[in-house]
Amino acid sequence: PSDPVVSARIENIRKSGGNPFYDYQIPQAAIALKQGFGRLIRSRSDRGVLALLDNRITKQRYGQVFFDSLPDYRFTTRIGDVEKFFNV
């Protein structure tokens, strides 16, 4: 990482026997995703689609962290569902 604070945190986790990827980077990425989702939906009348196009979200064991970080949502893998959503 180019940020010295992030580098220091990662090194500290590593020195204490932790896994920087799982203990720091994944949680930070999940927070960023949740914040982005929050900017999409700000009120009850707002509508939007969050498209996660990186298949690691479903293929890697850490993917569930991202899903669990979000408020209630409808999940689909079918583009037809998204088309119907926007045609309503």
Tab-separated table of C-alpha atoms in Angstrom:
chain	number	residue	atom	x	y	z
A	1	PRO	CA	0.000	0.000	0.000
A	2	SER	CA	1.163	3.524	-0.762
A	3	ASP	CA	-0.479	4.959	2.377
A	4	PRO	CA	2.034	4.785	5.247
A	5	VAL	CA	-0.728	4.453	7.858
A	6	VAL	CA	-2.227	1.461	6.044
A	7	SER	CA	1.238	-0.041	5.600
A	8	ALA	CA	1.910	0.322	9.331
A	9	ARG	CA	-1.426	-1.275	10.250
A	10	ILE	CA	-0.796	-4.183	7.912
A	11	GLU	CA	2.704	-4.685	9.261
A	12	ASN	CA	1.401	-4.586	12.845
A	13	ILE	CA	-1.215	-7.245	12.039
A	14	ARG	CA	1.433	-9.376	10.354
A	15	LYS	CA	3.832	-9.051	13.325
A	16	SER	CA	1.096	-10.085	15.752
A	17	GLY	CA	0.403	-13.242	13.736
A	18	GLY	CA	-2.707	-12.028	11.975
A	19	ASN	CA	-3.646	-12.100	8.334
A	20	PRO	CA	-3.737	-8.536	6.967
A	21	PHE	CA	-5.963	-9.529	4.062
A	22	TYR	CA	-8.691	-11.062	6.224
A	23	ASP	CA	-8.163	-8.963	9.337
A	24	TYR	CA	-7.878	-5.529	7.710
A	25	GLN	CA	-8.286	-5.318	3.938
A	26	ILE	CA	-11.511	-7.332	3.596
A	27	PRO	CA	-13.279	-5.481	6.447
A	28	GLN	CA	-12.186	-2.123	4.996
A	29	ALA	CA	-13.458	-3.111	1.546
A	30	ALA	CA	-16.790	-4.239	3.041
A	31	ILE	CA	-17.168	-0.866	4.765
A	32	ALA	CA	-16.504	0.931	1.462
A	33	LEU	CA	-19.127	-1.235	-0.280
A	34	LYS	CA	-21.689	-0.526	2.442
A	35	GLN	CA	-21.000	3.214	2.199
A	36	GLY	CA	-21.453	3.118	-1.573
A	37	PHE	CA	-24.721	1.238	-1.170
A	38	GLY	CA	-25.837	3.864	1.333
A	39	ARG	CA	-25.220	6.591	-1.224
A	40	LEU	CA	-27.389	4.710	-3.727
A	41	ILE	CA	-30.375	4.328	-1.394
A	42	ARG	CA	-30.910	7.283	0.943
A	43	SER	CA	-34.689	7.255	1.416
A	44	ARG	CA	-37.593	4.801	1.209
A	45	SER	CA	-38.557	6.131	-2.217
A	46	ASP	CA	-35.081	5.686	-3.738
A	47	ARG	CA	-34.526	2.785	-6.098
A	48	GLY	CA	-31.309	1.403	-7.475
A	49	VAL	CA	-29.243	-1.590	-8.427
A	50	LEU	CA	-25.883	-2.514	-7.005
A	51	ALA	CA	-24.110	-4.698	-9.561
A	52	LEU	CA	-21.176	-6.675	-8.213
A	53	LEU	CA	-19.498	-7.964	-11.339
A	54	ASP	CA	-16.408	-9.522	-9.785
A	55	ASN	CA	-17.134	-13.227	-9.373
A	56	ARG	CA	-14.819	-13.466	-6.371
A	57	ILE	CA	-17.766	-12.182	-4.346
A	58	THR	CA	-19.439	-15.574	-4.822
A	59	LYS	CA	-16.440	-17.806	-5.472
A	60	GLN	CA	-14.159	-16.891	-2.562
A	61	ARG	CA	-14.895	-17.613	1.071
A	62	TYR	CA	-14.495	-13.959	2.027
A	63	GLY	CA	-17.344	-12.942	-0.303
A	64	GLN	CA	-19.985	-13.519	2.359
A	65	VAL	CA	-18.459	-10.690	4.416
A	66	PHE	CA	-19.533	-8.280	1.683
A	67	PHE	CA	-23.082	-9.628	1.465
A	68	ASP	CA	-23.429	-9.562	5.251
A	69	SER	CA	-22.302	-5.925	5.400
A	70	LEU	CA	-25.291	-4.700	3.383
A	71	PRO	CA	-28.760	-3.836	4.685
A	72	ASP	CA	-31.750	-5.860	3.450
A	73	TYR	CA	-31.682	-6.342	-0.295
A	74	ARG	CA	-32.961	-8.607	-3.069
A	75	PHE	CA	-30.254	-10.762	-4.625
A	76	THR	CA	-30.277	-12.052	-8.176
A	77	THR	CA	-27.871	-13.355	-10.756
A	78	ARG	CA	-30.334	-12.877	-13.626
A	79	ILE	CA	-30.153	-9.812	-15.835
A	80	GLY	CA	-33.868	-10.235	-16.590
A	81	ASP	CA	-34.669	-9.449	-12.960
A	82	VAL	CA	-32.733	-6.195	-13.243
A	83	GLU	CA	-34.531	-5.301	-16.479
A	84	LYS	CA	-37.910	-5.912	-14.811
A	85	PHE	CA	-36.848	-3.778	-11.853
A	86	PHE	CA	-36.210	-0.784	-14.101
A	87	ASN	CA	-39.351	-1.286	-16.186
A	88	VAL	CA	-41.646	-1.084	-13.151
